[in-house]
Amino acid sequence: MDVNIKEIKGSWDKGYSLDKHIFSSSPAGYNSHGFLQFRTVRSVIGEVLFQLKYRLDFSPDEFCAQVNLLASQILKSLEVTFSLVDLVVPIPPSKKRDKQPVVEIAKEYARLKNIPCYENLLLKNSYTKPLKNVHNTKDRISTLTGVFSVIDVLPEGLHNILLIDDLVYTGVSLEAATAVLRSYNKIRNVFVLTITRKEQE
């Protein structure tokens, strides 16, 4: 799979995203219920992620196959970059789903790399509205204030963690999570990986 990897800057030690989420989106008229529809062109990675989040709830085999595809791509593209990582942490989702794509991708990547995944290390104290619907940076920061907390579940020592998220736009969510993780005395370095990115205009 072709990807367009880009470094993402922030308070973490090193971060990357695999590709853009969307190349273009334009109005395509109204549906029979009067809702405006859009003609959206996604990257290959963006389309796989979209299918995982919104289309594959009732196809478990296909869901697992696409999760493996994304996790394998992370390993293939950034194996050397993340060679020091010794555990994986998914960023807690904003919306409840039967299967959380970010969590499943993190677990599969950890399995492929033969390192642990701690999905209960970083917790969201309350569910928030999806940040894709919060367009003002100040409001995004306010939405996430005090939302994350860390549970002391790691073995003794200092660990290099890989924080995985599905999509980055302003990076506010990743910044908030990184700040909380850095307050934990068992963390040495925080690395960040997002499957896709929405680039600011």
mmCIF file with all atom_site columns, C-alpha atoms in Angstrom:
data_model
loop_
_atom_site.group_PDB
_atom_site.id
_atom_site.type_symbol
_atom_site.label_atom_id
_atom_site.label_alt_id
_atom_site.label_comp_id
_atom_site.label_asym_id
_atom_site.label_entity_id
_atom_site.label_seq_id
_atom_site.pdbx_PDB_ins_code
_atom_site.Cartn_x
_atom_site.Cartn_y
_atom_site.Cartn_z
_atom_site.occupancy
_atom_site.B_iso_or_equiv
_atom_site.pdbx_formal_charge
_atom_site.auth_seq_id
_atom_site.auth_comp_id
_atom_site.auth_asym_id
_atom_site.auth_atom_id
_atom_site.pdbx_PDB_model_num
ATOM 1   C CA . MET A 1 1   ? 0.000   0.000   0.000  1.00 0.00 ? 1   MET A CA 1
ATOM 2   C CA . ASP A 1 2   ? 1.322   3.446   -0.919 1.00 0.00 ? 2   ASP A CA 1
ATOM 3   C CA . VAL A 1 3   ? 1.302   5.937   1.948  1.00 0.00 ? 3   VAL A CA 1
ATOM 4   C CA . ASN A 1 4   ? 2.362   9.549   2.323  1.00 0.00 ? 4   ASN A CA 1
ATOM 5   C CA . ILE A 1 5   ? 3.982   9.680   5.762  1.00 0.00 ? 5   ILE A CA 1
ATOM 6   C CA . LYS A 1 6   ? 4.357   13.051  7.422  1.00 0.00 ? 6   LYS A CA 1
ATOM 7   C CA . GLU A 1 7   ? 5.913   14.067  10.719 1.00 0.00 ? 7   GLU A CA 1
ATOM 8   C CA . ILE A 1 8   ? 3.512   15.682  13.164 1.00 0.00 ? 8   ILE A CA 1
ATOM 9   C CA . LYS A 1 9   ? 4.982   18.130  15.650 1.00 0.00 ? 9   LYS A CA 1
ATOM 10  C CA . GLY A 1 10  ? 3.914   18.442  19.254 1.00 0.00 ? 10  GLY A CA 1
ATOM 11  C CA . SER A 1 11  ? 4.940   18.005  22.867 1.00 0.00 ? 11  SER A CA 1
ATOM 12  C CA . TRP A 1 12  ? 5.622   14.304  22.262 1.00 0.00 ? 12  TRP A CA 1
ATOM 13  C CA . ASP A 1 13  ? 9.122   13.035  21.446 1.00 0.00 ? 13  ASP A CA 1
ATOM 14  C CA . LYS A 1 14  ? 8.390   11.963  17.885 1.00 0.00 ? 14  LYS A CA 1
ATOM 15  C CA . GLY A 1 15  ? 5.173   11.654  15.888 1.00 0.00 ? 15  GLY A CA 1
ATOM 16  C CA . TYR A 1 16  ? 3.997   10.628  12.424 1.00 0.00 ? 16  TYR A CA 1
ATOM 17  C CA . SER A 1 17  ? 0.816   10.073  10.444 1.00 0.00 ? 17  SER A CA 1
ATOM 18  C CA . LEU A 1 18  ? 0.550   7.571   7.617  1.00 0.00 ? 18  LEU A CA 1
ATOM 19  C CA . ASP A 1 19  ? -1.397  9.662   5.124  1.00 0.00 ? 19  ASP A CA 1
ATOM 20  C CA . LYS A 1 20  ? -3.977  12.360  4.505  1.00 0.00 ? 20  LYS A CA 1
ATOM 21  C CA . HIS A 1 21  ? -7.519  11.392  5.377  1.00 0.00 ? 21  HIS A CA 1
ATOM 22  C CA . ILE A 1 22  ? -9.291  13.188  2.513  1.00 0.00 ? 22  ILE A CA 1
ATOM 23  C CA . PHE A 1 23  ? -7.997  14.522  -0.796 1.00 0.00 ? 23  PHE A CA 1
ATOM 24  C CA . SER A 1 24  ? -11.173 16.400  -1.735 1.00 0.00 ? 24  SER A CA 1
ATOM 25  C CA . SER A 1 25  ? -14.835 16.764  -0.823 1.00 0.00 ? 25  SER A CA 1
ATOM 26  C CA . SER A 1 26  ? -17.512 18.575  -2.820 1.00 0.00 ? 26  SER A CA 1
ATOM 27  C CA . PRO A 1 27  ? -21.326 18.864  -2.654 1.00 0.00 ? 27  PRO A CA 1
ATOM 28  C CA . ALA A 1 28  ? -23.156 16.176  -4.637 1.00 0.00 ? 28  ALA A CA 1
ATOM 29  C CA . GLY A 1 29  ? -26.769 17.242  -4.142 1.00 0.00 ? 29  GLY A CA 1
ATOM 30  C CA . TYR A 1 30  ? -29.475 16.348  -1.642 1.00 0.00 ? 30  TYR A CA 1
ATOM 31  C CA . ASN A 1 31  ? -30.749 12.893  -0.805 1.00 0.00 ? 31  ASN A CA 1
ATOM 32  C CA . SER A 1 32  ? -34.418 11.910  -0.572 1.00 0.00 ? 32  SER A CA 1
ATOM 33  C CA . HIS A 1 33  ? -34.514 13.076  3.074  1.00 0.00 ? 33  HIS A CA 1
ATOM 34  C CA . GLY A 1 34  ? -33.272 16.558  2.198  1.00 0.00 ? 34  GLY A CA 1
ATOM 35  C CA . PHE A 1 35  ? -29.730 16.110  3.532  1.00 0.00 ? 35  PHE A CA 1
ATOM 36  C CA . LEU A 1 36  ? -26.826 17.508  1.552  1.00 0.00 ? 36  LEU A CA 1
ATOM 37  C CA . GLN A 1 37  ? -24.516 14.742  0.324  1.00 0.00 ? 37  GLN A CA 1
ATOM 38  C CA . PHE A 1 38  ? -20.831 15.045  -0.496 1.00 0.00 ? 38  PHE A CA 1
ATOM 39  C CA . ARG A 1 39  ? -18.593 13.433  -3.081 1.00 0.00 ? 39  ARG A CA 1
ATOM 40  C CA . THR A 1 40  ? -15.514 12.572  -1.036 1.00 0.00 ? 40  THR A CA 1
ATOM 41  C CA . VAL A 1 41  ? -12.187 11.306  -2.344 1.00 0.00 ? 41  VAL A CA 1
ATOM 42  C CA . ARG A 1 42  ? -10.120 9.693   0.403  1.00 0.00 ? 42  ARG A CA 1
ATOM 43  C CA . SER A 1 43  ? -6.612  8.313   0.466  1.00 0.00 ? 43  SER A CA 1
ATOM 44  C CA . VAL A 1 44  ? -6.403  4.512   0.470  1.00 0.00 ? 44  VAL A CA 1
ATOM 45  C CA . ILE A 1 45  ? -5.623  4.599   4.201  1.00 0.00 ? 45  ILE A CA 1
ATOM 46  C CA . GLY A 1 46  ? -8.402  7.138   4.763  1.00 0.00 ? 46  GLY A CA 1
ATOM 47  C CA . GLU A 1 47  ? -10.930 4.917   2.994  1.00 0.00 ? 47  GLU A CA 1
ATOM 48  C CA . VAL A 1 48  ? -9.934  1.854   5.028  1.00 0.00 ? 48  VAL A CA 1
ATOM 49  C CA . LEU A 1 49  ? -10.311 3.855   8.244  1.00 0.00 ? 49  LEU A CA 1
ATOM 50  C CA . PHE A 1 50  ? -13.670 5.257   7.123  1.00 0.00 ? 50  PHE A CA 1
ATOM 51  C CA . GLN A 1 51  ? -14.946 1.749   6.382  1.00 0.00 ? 51  GLN A CA 1
ATOM 52  C CA . LEU A 1 52  ? -13.762 0.525   9.785  1.00 0.00 ? 52  LEU A CA 1
ATOM 53  C CA . LYS A 1 53  ? -15.503 3.314   11.661 1.00 0.00 ? 53  LYS A CA 1
ATOM 54  C CA . TYR A 1 54  ? -18.746 3.562   9.730  1.00 0.00 ? 54  TYR A CA 1
ATOM 55  C CA . ARG A 1 55  ? -19.357 0.588   7.427  1.00 0.00 ? 55  ARG A CA 1
ATOM 56  C CA . LEU A 1 56  ? -18.003 -2.699  8.795  1.00 0.00 ? 56  LEU A CA 1
ATOM 57  C CA . ASP A 1 57  ? -19.912 -3.098  12.060 1.00 0.00 ? 57  ASP A CA 1
ATOM 58  C CA . PHE A 1 58  ? -21.705 -6.188  10.753 1.00 0.00 ? 58  PHE A CA 1
ATOM 59  C CA . SER A 1 59  ? -18.793 -7.845  8.964  1.00 0.00 ? 59  SER A CA 1
ATOM 60  C CA . PRO A 1 60  ? -16.427 -9.165  11.672 1.00 0.00 ? 60  PRO A CA 1
ATOM 61  C CA . ASP A 1 61  ? -14.063 -10.965 9.276  1.00 0.00 ? 61  ASP A CA 1
ATOM 62  C CA . GLU A 1 62  ? -13.641 -7.923  7.056  1.00 0.00 ? 62  GLU A CA 1
ATOM 63  C CA . PHE A 1 63  ? -13.233 -5.696  10.114 1.00 0.00 ? 63  PHE A CA 1
ATOM 64  C CA . CYS A 1 64  ? -10.383 -7.889  11.402 1.00 0.00 ? 64  CYS A CA 1
ATOM 65  C CA . ALA A 1 65  ? -8.758  -8.011  7.967  1.00 0.00 ? 65  ALA A CA 1
ATOM 66  C CA . GLN A 1 66  ? -8.741  -4.212  7.661  1.00 0.00 ? 66  GLN A CA 1
ATOM 67  C CA . VAL A 1 67  ? -7.429  -3.787  11.217 1.00 0.00 ? 67  VAL A CA 1
ATOM 68  C CA . ASN A 1 68  ? -4.566  -6.142  10.356 1.00 0.00 ? 68  ASN A CA 1
ATOM 69  C CA . LEU A 1 69  ? -3.916  -4.224  7.127  1.00 0.00 ? 69  LEU A CA 1
ATOM 70  C CA . LEU A 1 70  ? -3.504  -0.927  9.001  1.00 0.00 ? 70  LEU A CA 1
ATOM 71  C CA . ALA A 1 71  ? -1.440  -2.394  11.843 1.00 0.00 ? 71  ALA A CA 1
ATOM 72  C CA . SER A 1 72  ? 0.847   -4.146  9.355  1.00 0.00 ? 72  SER A CA 1
ATOM 73  C CA . GLN A 1 73  ? 1.295   -0.889  7.459  1.00 0.00 ? 73  GLN A CA 1
ATOM 74  C CA . ILE A 1 74  ? 2.358   0.922   10.640 1.00 0.00 ? 74  ILE A CA 1
ATOM 75  C CA . LEU A 1 75  ? 4.942   -1.773  11.297 1.00 0.00 ? 75  LEU A CA 1
ATOM 76  C CA . LYS A 1 76  ? 6.185   -1.778  7.700  1.00 0.00 ? 76  LYS A CA 1
ATOM 77  C CA . SER A 1 77  ? 6.407   2.007   7.385  1.00 0.00 ? 77  SER A CA 1
ATOM 78  C CA . LEU A 1 78  ? 7.781   2.956   10.803 1.00 0.00 ? 78  LEU A CA 1
ATOM 79  C CA . GLU A 1 79  ? 9.470   -0.119  12.270 1.00 0.00 ? 79  GLU A CA 1
ATOM 80  C CA . VAL A 1 80  ? 12.845  1.601   12.600 1.00 0.00 ? 80  VAL A CA 1
ATOM 81  C CA . THR A 1 81  ? 11.365  4.913   13.774 1.00 0.00 ? 81  THR A CA 1
ATOM 82  C CA . PHE A 1 82  ? 9.506   3.207   16.618 1.00 0.00 ? 82  PHE A CA 1
ATOM 83  C CA . SER A 1 83  ? 12.160  0.594   17.398 1.00 0.00 ? 83  SER A CA 1
ATOM 84  C CA . LEU A 1 84  ? 12.496  1.831   21.007 1.00 0.00 ? 84  LEU A CA 1
ATOM 85  C CA . VAL A 1 85  ? 8.772   1.498   21.726 1.00 0.00 ? 85  VAL A CA 1
ATOM 86  C CA . ASP A 1 86  ? 8.069   -1.202  24.311 1.00 0.00 ? 86  ASP A CA 1
ATOM 87  C CA . LEU A 1 87  ? 4.332   -0.736  24.806 1.00 0.00 ? 87  LEU A CA 1
ATOM 88  C CA . VAL A 1 88  ? 1.318   0.604   22.943 1.00 0.00 ? 88  VAL A CA 1
ATOM 89  C CA . VAL A 1 89  ? -1.530  2.783   24.210 1.00 0.00 ? 89  VAL A CA 1
ATOM 90  C CA . PRO A 1 90  ? -4.638  3.668   22.163 1.00 0.00 ? 90  PRO A CA 1
ATOM 91  C CA . ILE A 1 91  ? -6.076  7.106   22.730 1.00 0.00 ? 91  ILE A CA 1
ATOM 92  C CA . PRO A 1 92  ? -9.502  6.672   24.371 1.00 0.00 ? 92  PRO A CA 1
ATOM 93  C CA . PRO A 1 93  ? -12.293 7.106   21.812 1.00 0.00 ? 93  PRO A CA 1
ATOM 94  C CA . SER A 1 94  ? -14.839 9.935   21.985 1.00 0.00 ? 94  SER A CA 1
ATOM 95  C CA . LYS A 1 95  ? -17.780 7.777   20.907 1.00 0.00 ? 95  LYS A CA 1
ATOM 96  C CA . LYS A 1 96  ? -18.966 4.417   22.206 1.00 0.00 ? 96  LYS A CA 1
ATOM 97  C CA . ARG A 1 97  ? -18.875 1.601   19.653 1.00 0.00 ? 97  ARG A CA 1
ATOM 98  C CA . ASP A 1 98  ? -19.128 -2.166  19.943 1.00 0.00 ? 98  ASP A CA 1
ATOM 99  C CA . LYS A 1 99  ? -15.653 -2.331  18.437 1.00 0.00 ? 99  LYS A CA 1
ATOM 100 C CA . GLN A 1 100 ? -13.316 0.638   18.645 1.00 0.00 ? 100 GLN A CA 1
ATOM 101 C CA . PRO A 1 101 ? -11.079 0.803   15.541 1.00 0.00 ? 101 PRO A CA 1
ATOM 102 C CA . VAL A 1 102 ? -8.284  2.680   17.332 1.00 0.00 ? 102 VAL A CA 1
ATOM 103 C CA . VAL A 1 103 ? -8.188  0.157   20.162 1.00 0.00 ? 103 VAL A CA 1
ATOM 104 C CA . GLU A 1 104 ? -8.260  -2.812  17.788 1.00 0.00 ? 104 GLU A CA 1
ATOM 105 C CA . ILE A 1 105 ? -5.499  -1.344  15.592 1.00 0.00 ? 105 ILE A CA 1
ATOM 106 C CA . ALA A 1 106 ? -3.331  -0.679  18.657 1.00 0.00 ? 106 ALA A CA 1
ATOM 107 C CA . LYS A 1 107 ? -3.859  -4.232  19.938 1.00 0.00 ? 107 LYS A CA 1
ATOM 108 C CA . GLU A 1 108 ? -3.035  -5.752  16.555 1.00 0.00 ? 108 GLU A CA 1
ATOM 109 C CA . TYR A 1 109 ? 0.089   -3.605  16.107 1.00 0.00 ? 109 TYR A CA 1
ATOM 110 C CA . ALA A 1 110 ? 1.268   -4.635  19.584 1.00 0.00 ? 110 ALA A CA 1
ATOM 111 C CA . ARG A 1 111 ? 0.639   -8.284  18.703 1.00 0.00 ? 111 ARG A CA 1
ATOM 112 C CA . LEU A 1 112 ? 2.653   -7.989  15.489 1.00 0.00 ? 112 LEU A CA 1
ATOM 113 C CA . LYS A 1 113 ? 5.500   -6.247  17.320 1.00 0.00 ? 113 LYS A CA 1
ATOM 114 C CA . ASN A 1 114 ? 5.272   -8.683  20.243 1.00 0.00 ? 114 ASN A CA 1
ATOM 115 C CA . ILE A 1 115 ? 4.907   -5.983  22.894 1.00 0.00 ? 115 ILE A CA 1
ATOM 116 C CA . PRO A 1 116 ? 2.035   -5.293  25.310 1.00 0.00 ? 116 PRO A CA 1
ATOM 117 C CA . CYS A 1 117 ? -0.917  -3.032  24.608 1.00 0.00 ? 117 CYS A CA 1
ATOM 118 C CA . TYR A 1 118 ? -2.357  -1.241  27.640 1.00 0.00 ? 118 TYR A CA 1
ATOM 119 C CA . GLU A 1 119 ? -5.823  -0.085  26.662 1.00 0.00 ? 119 GLU A CA 1
ATOM 120 C CA . ASN A 1 120 ? -6.621  0.694   30.315 1.00 0.00 ? 120 ASN A CA 1
ATOM 121 C CA . LEU A 1 121 ? -3.550  2.876   31.016 1.00 0.00 ? 121 LEU A CA 1
ATOM 122 C CA . LEU A 1 122 ? -4.948  6.130   29.616 1.00 0.00 ? 122 LEU A CA 1
ATOM 123 C CA . LEU A 1 123 ? -8.585  6.715   30.479 1.00 0.00 ? 123 LEU A CA 1
ATOM 124 C CA . LYS A 1 124 ? -11.168 9.276   29.489 1.00 0.00 ? 124 LYS A CA 1
ATOM 125 C CA . ASN A 1 125 ? -13.026 10.381  32.595 1.00 0.00 ? 125 ASN A CA 1
ATOM 126 C CA . SER A 1 126 ? -16.103 11.183  30.525 1.00 0.00 ? 126 SER A CA 1
ATOM 127 C CA . TYR A 1 127 ? -17.163 10.802  26.911 1.00 0.00 ? 127 TYR A CA 1
ATOM 128 C CA . THR A 1 128 ? -16.829 13.989  24.900 1.00 0.00 ? 128 THR A CA 1
ATOM 129 C CA . LYS A 1 129 ? -18.423 15.055  21.675 1.00 0.00 ? 129 LYS A CA 1
ATOM 130 C CA . PRO A 1 130 ? -16.209 14.131  18.700 1.00 0.00 ? 130 PRO A CA 1
ATOM 131 C CA . LEU A 1 131 ? -13.625 16.851  18.149 1.00 0.00 ? 131 LEU A CA 1
ATOM 132 C CA . LYS A 1 132 ? -14.301 16.792  14.402 1.00 0.00 ? 132 LYS A CA 1
ATOM 133 C CA . ASN A 1 133 ? -17.480 18.703  15.336 1.00 0.00 ? 133 ASN A CA 1
ATOM 134 C CA . VAL A 1 134 ? -15.563 21.292  17.423 1.00 0.00 ? 134 VAL A CA 1
ATOM 135 C CA . HIS A 1 135 ? -13.909 23.708  15.027 1.00 0.00 ? 135 HIS A CA 1
ATOM 136 C CA . ASN A 1 136 ? -12.509 26.371  17.353 1.00 0.00 ? 136 ASN A CA 1
ATOM 137 C CA . THR A 1 137 ? -9.133  25.494  18.917 1.00 0.00 ? 137 THR A CA 1
ATOM 138 C CA . LYS A 1 138 ? -10.006 27.222  22.189 1.00 0.00 ? 138 LYS A CA 1
ATOM 139 C CA . ASP A 1 139 ? -13.215 25.181  22.412 1.00 0.00 ? 139 ASP A CA 1
ATOM 140 C CA . ARG A 1 140 ? -11.261 21.994  21.639 1.00 0.00 ? 140 ARG A CA 1
ATOM 141 C CA . ILE A 1 141 ? -8.878  22.680  24.514 1.00 0.00 ? 141 ILE A CA 1
ATOM 142 C CA . SER A 1 142 ? -11.795 23.448  26.839 1.00 0.00 ? 142 SER A CA 1
ATOM 143 C CA . THR A 1 143 ? -13.539 20.218  25.805 1.00 0.00 ? 143 THR A CA 1
ATOM 144 C CA . LEU A 1 144 ? -10.497 18.154  26.827 1.00 0.00 ? 144 LEU A CA 1
ATOM 145 C CA . THR A 1 145 ? -9.523  19.968  30.040 1.00 0.00 ? 145 THR A CA 1
ATOM 146 C CA . GLY A 1 146 ? -9.239  17.372  32.796 1.00 0.00 ? 146 GLY A CA 1
ATOM 147 C CA . VAL A 1 147 ? -10.655 14.629  30.586 1.00 0.00 ? 147 VAL A CA 1
ATOM 148 C CA . PHE A 1 148 ? -7.697  12.229  30.604 1.00 0.00 ? 148 PHE A CA 1
ATOM 149 C CA . SER A 1 149 ? -6.202  10.355  33.543 1.00 0.00 ? 149 SER A CA 1
ATOM 150 C CA . VAL A 1 150 ? -3.558  7.650   33.964 1.00 0.00 ? 150 VAL A CA 1
ATOM 151 C CA . ILE A 1 151 ? -4.018  4.391   35.857 1.00 0.00 ? 151 ILE A CA 1
ATOM 152 C CA . ASP A 1 152 ? -0.869  2.908   37.393 1.00 0.00 ? 152 ASP A CA 1
ATOM 153 C CA . VAL A 1 153 ? -0.817  -0.463  35.616 1.00 0.00 ? 153 VAL A CA 1
ATOM 154 C CA . LEU A 1 154 ? 2.739   -0.593  34.240 1.00 0.00 ? 154 LEU A CA 1
ATOM 155 C CA . PRO A 1 155 ? 5.543   -2.742  35.634 1.00 0.00 ? 155 PRO A CA 1
ATOM 156 C CA . GLU A 1 156 ? 8.443   -0.970  37.325 1.00 0.00 ? 156 GLU A CA 1
ATOM 157 C CA . GLY A 1 157 ? 10.955  0.841   35.144 1.00 0.00 ? 157 GLY A CA 1
ATOM 158 C CA . LEU A 1 158 ? 10.831  3.534   32.484 1.00 0.00 ? 158 LEU A CA 1
ATOM 159 C CA . HIS A 1 159 ? 8.905   2.811   29.315 1.00 0.00 ? 159 HIS A CA 1
ATOM 160 C CA . ASN A 1 160 ? 8.758   4.198   25.787 1.00 0.00 ? 160 ASN A CA 1
ATOM 161 C CA . ILE A 1 161 ? 5.139   4.259   24.687 1.00 0.00 ? 161 ILE A CA 1
ATOM 162 C CA . LEU A 1 162 ? 3.461   4.607   21.328 1.00 0.00 ? 162 LEU A CA 1
ATOM 163 C CA . LEU A 1 163 ? 0.189   6.532   21.542 1.00 0.00 ? 163 LEU A CA 1
ATOM 164 C CA . ILE A 1 164 ? -2.077  5.636   18.609 1.00 0.00 ? 164 ILE A CA 1
ATOM 165 C CA . ASP A 1 165 ? -4.979  7.716   17.314 1.00 0.00 ? 165 ASP A CA 1
ATOM 166 C CA . ASP A 1 166 ? -7.022  7.495   14.139 1.00 0.00 ? 166 ASP A CA 1
ATOM 167 C CA . LEU A 1 167 ? -7.021  11.101  12.922 1.00 0.00 ? 167 LEU A CA 1
ATOM 168 C CA . VAL A 1 168 ? -5.112  14.264  13.799 1.00 0.00 ? 168 VAL A CA 1
ATOM 169 C CA . TYR A 1 169 ? -6.227  17.778  12.904 1.00 0.00 ? 169 TYR A CA 1
ATOM 170 C CA . THR A 1 170 ? -5.106  20.392  15.429 1.00 0.00 ? 170 THR A CA 1
ATOM 171 C CA . GLY A 1 171 ? -3.393  17.844  17.691 1.00 0.00 ? 171 GLY A CA 1
ATOM 172 C CA . VAL A 1 172 ? -5.156  19.150  20.814 1.00 0.00 ? 172 VAL A CA 1
ATOM 173 C CA . SER A 1 173 ? -6.332  15.697  21.887 1.00 0.00 ? 173 SER A CA 1
ATOM 174 C CA . LEU A 1 174 ? -2.836  14.228  21.482 1.00 0.00 ? 174 LEU A CA 1
ATOM 175 C CA . GLU A 1 175 ? -1.316  17.165  23.371 1.00 0.00 ? 175 GLU A CA 1
ATOM 176 C CA . ALA A 1 176 ? -3.710  16.670  26.292 1.00 0.00 ? 176 ALA A CA 1
ATOM 177 C CA . ALA A 1 177 ? -3.016  12.927  26.398 1.00 0.00 ? 177 ALA A CA 1
ATOM 178 C CA . THR A 1 178 ? 0.748   13.451  26.166 1.00 0.00 ? 178 THR A CA 1
ATOM 179 C CA . ALA A 1 179 ? 0.709   15.937  29.049 1.00 0.00 ? 179 ALA A CA 1
ATOM 180 C CA . VAL A 1 180 ? -1.050  13.430  31.288 1.00 0.00 ? 180 VAL A CA 1
ATOM 181 C CA . LEU A 1 181 ? 1.279   10.592  30.249 1.00 0.00 ? 181 LEU A CA 1
ATOM 182 C CA . ARG A 1 182 ? 4.353   12.728  30.986 1.00 0.00 ? 182 ARG A CA 1
ATOM 183 C CA . SER A 1 183 ? 3.094   13.176  34.537 1.00 0.00 ? 183 SER A CA 1
ATOM 184 C CA . TYR A 1 184 ? 3.365   9.407   35.043 1.00 0.00 ? 184 TYR A CA 1
ATOM 185 C CA . ASN A 1 185 ? 6.717   8.480   36.556 1.00 0.00 ? 185 ASN A CA 1
ATOM 186 C CA . LYS A 1 186 ? 7.032   5.232   34.580 1.00 0.00 ? 186 LYS A CA 1
ATOM 187 C CA . ILE A 1 187 ? 7.106   6.921   31.171 1.00 0.00 ? 187 ILE A CA 1
ATOM 188 C CA . ARG A 1 188 ? 10.411  7.839   29.515 1.00 0.00 ? 188 ARG A CA 1
ATOM 189 C CA . ASN A 1 189 ? 9.350   8.834   25.992 1.00 0.00 ? 189 ASN A CA 1
ATOM 190 C CA . VAL A 1 190 ? 6.002   9.375   24.296 1.00 0.00 ? 190 VAL A CA 1
ATOM 191 C CA . PHE A 1 191 ? 5.815   8.599   20.581 1.00 0.00 ? 191 PHE A CA 1
ATOM 192 C CA . VAL A 1 192 ? 2.693   9.328   18.539 1.00 0.00 ? 192 VAL A CA 1
ATOM 193 C CA . LEU A 1 193 ? 1.183   7.653   15.486 1.00 0.00 ? 193 LEU A CA 1
ATOM 194 C CA . THR A 1 194 ? -2.018  8.646   13.734 1.00 0.00 ? 194 THR A CA 1
ATOM 195 C CA . ILE A 1 195 ? -3.490  6.644   10.893 1.00 0.00 ? 195 ILE A CA 1
ATOM 196 C CA . THR A 1 196 ? -4.544  9.753   8.982  1.00 0.00 ? 196 THR A CA 1
ATOM 197 C CA . ARG A 1 197 ? -4.367  13.516  9.202  1.00 0.00 ? 197 ARG A CA 1
ATOM 198 C CA . LYS A 1 198 ? -6.593  16.397  8.222  1.00 0.00 ? 198 LYS A CA 1
ATOM 199 C CA . GLU A 1 199 ? -4.310  19.206  7.211  1.00 0.00 ? 199 GLU A CA 1
ATOM 200 C CA . GLN A 1 200 ? -5.214  22.715  8.316  1.00 0.00 ? 200 GLN A CA 1
ATOM 201 C CA . GLU A 1 201 ? -5.912  25.170  5.539  1.00 0.00 ? 201 GLU A CA 1
#
